[in-house]
């Protein structure tokens, strides 16, 4: 994620990179029209950050909070037995923990892009394509693309770099209202 220090002083070089983590969260989807929905998502992960310096590599607690608002558009018919959809919108990536305590830039705006599939979970032997089922199983990949720059106000300030936080979600969606 970031590299700090200068090559003229190798003992001051350090590198920080986030490790993978399980996320918990919630998502609400409002179906505005037959072809357009709005999704709001909040995810939290008790992540770690691997810090590599002249002493070796150590892991430190670094929770991450991801939030987004996306427009979702189906690619396939909403009346089919499975659906494919695309989404795009804006979000925020927030990093916490002692490794980011004295840095500005630990919270950054992000462009959010998503690709997902959904399939209805019908009762035994019942397969009606419409009206939409109350329970749907979904799998979705979401990419939070941000420009991360971390600064302690020192001459060794990091340079701004593109950063991606990618999530893979498998979830059961419950429709609160039938149409």
Short mmCIF file of C-alpha atoms in Angstrom, two decimals:
data_model
loop_
_atom_site.label_atom_id
_atom_site.label_comp_id
_atom_site.label_asym_id
_atom_site.label_seq_id
_atom_site.Cartn_x
_atom_site.Cartn_y
_atom_site.Cartn_z
CA UNK A 1 0.00 0.00 0.00
CA UNK A 2 2.71 2.52 0.93
CA UNK A 3 6.48 2.76 0.98
CA UNK A 4 8.13 5.32 3.25
CA UNK A 5 11.66 6.59 3.75
CA UNK A 6 14.48 7.24 1.33
CA UNK A 7 16.99 5.00 -0.39
CA UNK A 8 19.82 7.10 1.06
CA UNK A 9 18.83 5.81 4.53
CA UNK A 10 17.87 2.10 4.13
CA UNK A 11 17.28 1.66 7.88
CA UNK A 12 14.41 4.18 7.63
CA UNK A 13 12.62 2.38 4.79
CA UNK A 14 9.29 0.77 5.61
CA UNK A 15 6.44 -0.72 3.65
CA UNK A 16 2.83 -1.18 4.75
CA UNK A 17 0.30 -3.42 3.03
CA UNK A 18 -3.18 -4.47 4.05
CA UNK A 19 -3.91 -8.15 4.51
CA UNK A 20 -7.15 -9.91 3.54
CA UNK A 21 -9.99 -10.04 6.04
CA UNK A 22 -13.58 -11.16 6.46
CA UNK A 23 -16.04 -8.28 6.41
CA UNK A 24 -19.41 -7.92 8.10
CA UNK A 25 -21.95 -5.39 7.00
CA UNK A 26 -25.35 -4.46 5.77
CA UNK A 27 -26.82 -3.45 2.44
CA UNK A 28 -30.16 -1.86 1.66
CA UNK A 29 -31.47 -1.83 -1.91
CA UNK A 30 -34.30 0.41 -3.05
CA UNK A 31 -35.84 -0.56 -6.37
CA UNK A 32 -36.67 2.80 -7.99
CA UNK A 33 -37.93 1.40 -11.31
CA UNK A 34 -38.07 -1.93 -13.09
CA UNK A 35 -34.55 -1.29 -14.51
CA UNK A 36 -32.87 0.84 -11.82
CA UNK A 37 -32.08 0.31 -8.13
CA UNK A 38 -30.13 2.24 -5.52
CA UNK A 39 -27.93 0.30 -3.07
CA UNK A 40 -26.37 1.63 0.14
CA UNK A 41 -23.65 -0.51 1.74
CA UNK A 42 -21.61 -0.37 4.95
CA UNK A 43 -18.89 -2.97 5.62
CA UNK A 44 -16.45 -3.36 8.52
CA UNK A 45 -13.41 -5.62 8.69
CA UNK A 46 -10.98 -6.16 11.59
CA UNK A 47 -8.08 -6.16 9.12
CA UNK A 48 -4.36 -6.24 9.76
CA UNK A 49 -1.58 -4.26 8.09
CA UNK A 50 1.78 -5.95 7.45
CA UNK A 51 4.65 -3.57 8.23
CA UNK A 52 8.04 -4.45 6.73
CA UNK A 53 11.12 -2.53 7.86
CA UNK A 54 14.78 -3.20 8.61
CA UNK A 55 13.71 -5.40 11.58
CA UNK A 56 11.46 -7.71 9.53
CA UNK A 57 7.70 -7.95 8.99
CA UNK A 58 5.11 -7.57 11.74
CA UNK A 59 1.30 -7.45 11.64
CA UNK A 60 -0.64 -4.66 13.34
CA UNK A 61 -4.40 -4.21 13.87
CA UNK A 62 -5.84 -1.92 11.21
CA UNK A 63 -9.63 -2.10 10.90
CA UNK A 64 -11.16 -0.93 7.64
CA UNK A 65 -14.61 0.61 7.06
CA UNK A 66 -16.07 0.68 3.54
CA UNK A 67 -19.26 2.52 2.65
CA UNK A 68 -20.90 3.18 -0.70
CA UNK A 69 -23.99 4.33 -2.55
CA UNK A 70 -24.43 2.74 -6.00
CA UNK A 71 -26.87 2.75 -8.87
CA UNK A 72 -27.57 -0.82 -10.00
CA UNK A 73 -28.75 -1.72 -13.49
CA UNK A 74 -29.72 -5.27 -14.55
CA UNK A 75 -28.04 -6.64 -17.68
CA UNK A 76 -30.44 -9.58 -18.04
CA UNK A 77 -34.20 -9.58 -17.79
CA UNK A 78 -35.55 -9.13 -14.26
CA UNK A 79 -38.12 -11.85 -15.06
CA UNK A 80 -35.49 -14.56 -15.74
CA UNK A 81 -34.51 -17.29 -13.28
CA UNK A 82 -31.09 -15.72 -12.73
CA UNK A 83 -29.91 -12.16 -13.17
CA UNK A 84 -26.69 -10.31 -13.92
CA UNK A 85 -26.28 -6.69 -12.88
CA UNK A 86 -23.75 -3.85 -12.96
CA UNK A 87 -23.37 -1.02 -10.49
CA UNK A 88 -21.45 2.20 -10.05
CA UNK A 89 -21.32 5.03 -7.56
CA UNK A 90 -19.35 6.77 -4.84
CA UNK A 91 -17.97 5.58 -1.54
CA UNK A 92 -15.51 6.13 1.30
CA UNK A 93 -12.62 3.94 2.47
CA UNK A 94 -11.55 4.54 6.06
CA UNK A 95 -8.51 2.89 7.66
CA UNK A 96 -7.97 2.81 11.40
CA UNK A 97 -5.55 1.47 13.97
CA UNK A 98 -2.25 2.59 15.43
CA UNK A 99 -0.39 2.39 12.11
CA UNK A 100 -2.48 5.26 10.68
CA UNK A 101 -2.89 7.32 13.87
CA UNK A 102 -0.65 10.25 12.90
CA UNK A 103 -1.38 10.20 9.18
CA UNK A 104 -3.70 12.37 7.18
CA UNK A 105 -5.26 10.50 4.27
CA UNK A 106 -6.44 7.43 6.20
CA UNK A 107 -9.96 8.24 4.94
CA UNK A 108 -10.39 8.65 1.18
CA UNK A 109 -13.27 9.06 -1.27
CA UNK A 110 -13.63 6.21 -3.77
CA UNK A 111 -15.28 5.36 -7.06
CA UNK A 112 -17.20 2.12 -6.59
CA UNK A 113 -17.88 -0.40 -9.38
CA UNK A 114 -19.71 -3.70 -8.98
CA UNK A 115 -20.68 -6.83 -10.89
CA UNK A 116 -23.15 -9.30 -9.45
CA UNK A 117 -25.39 -12.27 -10.12
CA UNK A 118 -28.55 -13.33 -8.35
CA UNK A 119 -30.73 -16.42 -8.35
CA UNK A 120 -34.08 -16.88 -6.61
CA UNK A 121 -34.43 -19.38 -3.77
CA UNK A 122 -37.88 -20.83 -4.41
CA UNK A 123 -39.73 -23.37 -2.37
CA UNK A 124 -39.36 -27.07 -3.22
CA UNK A 125 -40.37 -27.73 -6.80
CA UNK A 126 -41.94 -24.28 -7.40
CA UNK A 127 -40.26 -22.35 -10.22
CA UNK A 128 -42.15 -19.25 -11.19
CA UNK A 129 -40.06 -16.58 -12.97
CA UNK A 130 -42.45 -13.76 -12.04
CA UNK A 131 -43.45 -12.19 -9.67
CA UNK A 132 -39.96 -11.84 -8.13
CA UNK A 133 -39.28 -14.20 -5.22
CA UNK A 134 -39.01 -12.99 -1.63
CA UNK A 135 -35.59 -14.63 -1.10
CA UNK A 136 -32.65 -14.31 -3.54
CA UNK A 137 -29.09 -15.59 -3.28
CA UNK A 138 -26.55 -13.09 -4.63
CA UNK A 139 -22.82 -13.08 -5.34
CA UNK A 140 -21.14 -9.76 -6.01
CA UNK A 141 -17.66 -8.34 -6.61
CA UNK A 142 -17.24 -4.69 -5.62
CA UNK A 143 -14.13 -2.59 -6.27
CA UNK A 144 -13.47 0.54 -4.19
CA UNK A 145 -10.98 2.59 -6.25
CA UNK A 146 -9.37 5.42 -4.32
CA UNK A 147 -6.31 7.64 -4.53
CA UNK A 148 -4.42 7.01 -1.31
CA UNK A 149 -1.80 9.41 0.02
CA UNK A 150 -0.63 9.21 3.60
CA UNK A 151 1.13 12.14 5.21
CA UNK A 152 2.75 12.69 8.61
CA UNK A 153 3.94 16.17 7.65
CA UNK A 154 7.51 14.89 7.17
CA UNK A 155 9.81 15.38 4.17
CA UNK A 156 9.40 11.64 3.48
CA UNK A 157 5.69 12.06 2.72
CA UNK A 158 4.32 9.26 0.56
CA UNK A 159 3.33 9.94 -3.02
CA UNK A 160 -0.31 9.59 -4.00
CA UNK A 161 -1.10 6.19 -5.55
CA UNK A 162 -4.20 4.50 -6.90
CA UNK A 163 -5.47 1.91 -4.47
CA UNK A 164 -8.15 -0.77 -4.83
CA UNK A 165 -10.08 -2.49 -2.05
CA UNK A 166 -11.92 -5.42 -3.63
CA UNK A 167 -14.71 -7.30 -1.85
CA UNK A 168 -16.43 -10.55 -2.74
CA UNK A 169 -19.85 -10.95 -1.16
CA UNK A 170 -22.13 -13.96 -1.06
CA UNK A 171 -25.42 -13.10 0.56
CA UNK A 172 -29.05 -13.99 0.99
CA UNK A 173 -31.31 -11.06 0.13
CA UNK A 174 -34.79 -10.85 1.60
CA UNK A 175 -37.33 -8.74 -0.24
CA UNK A 176 -39.37 -6.79 2.30
CA UNK A 177 -42.13 -5.82 -0.11
CA UNK A 178 -43.66 -7.70 -3.03
CA UNK A 179 -44.92 -5.92 -6.12
#
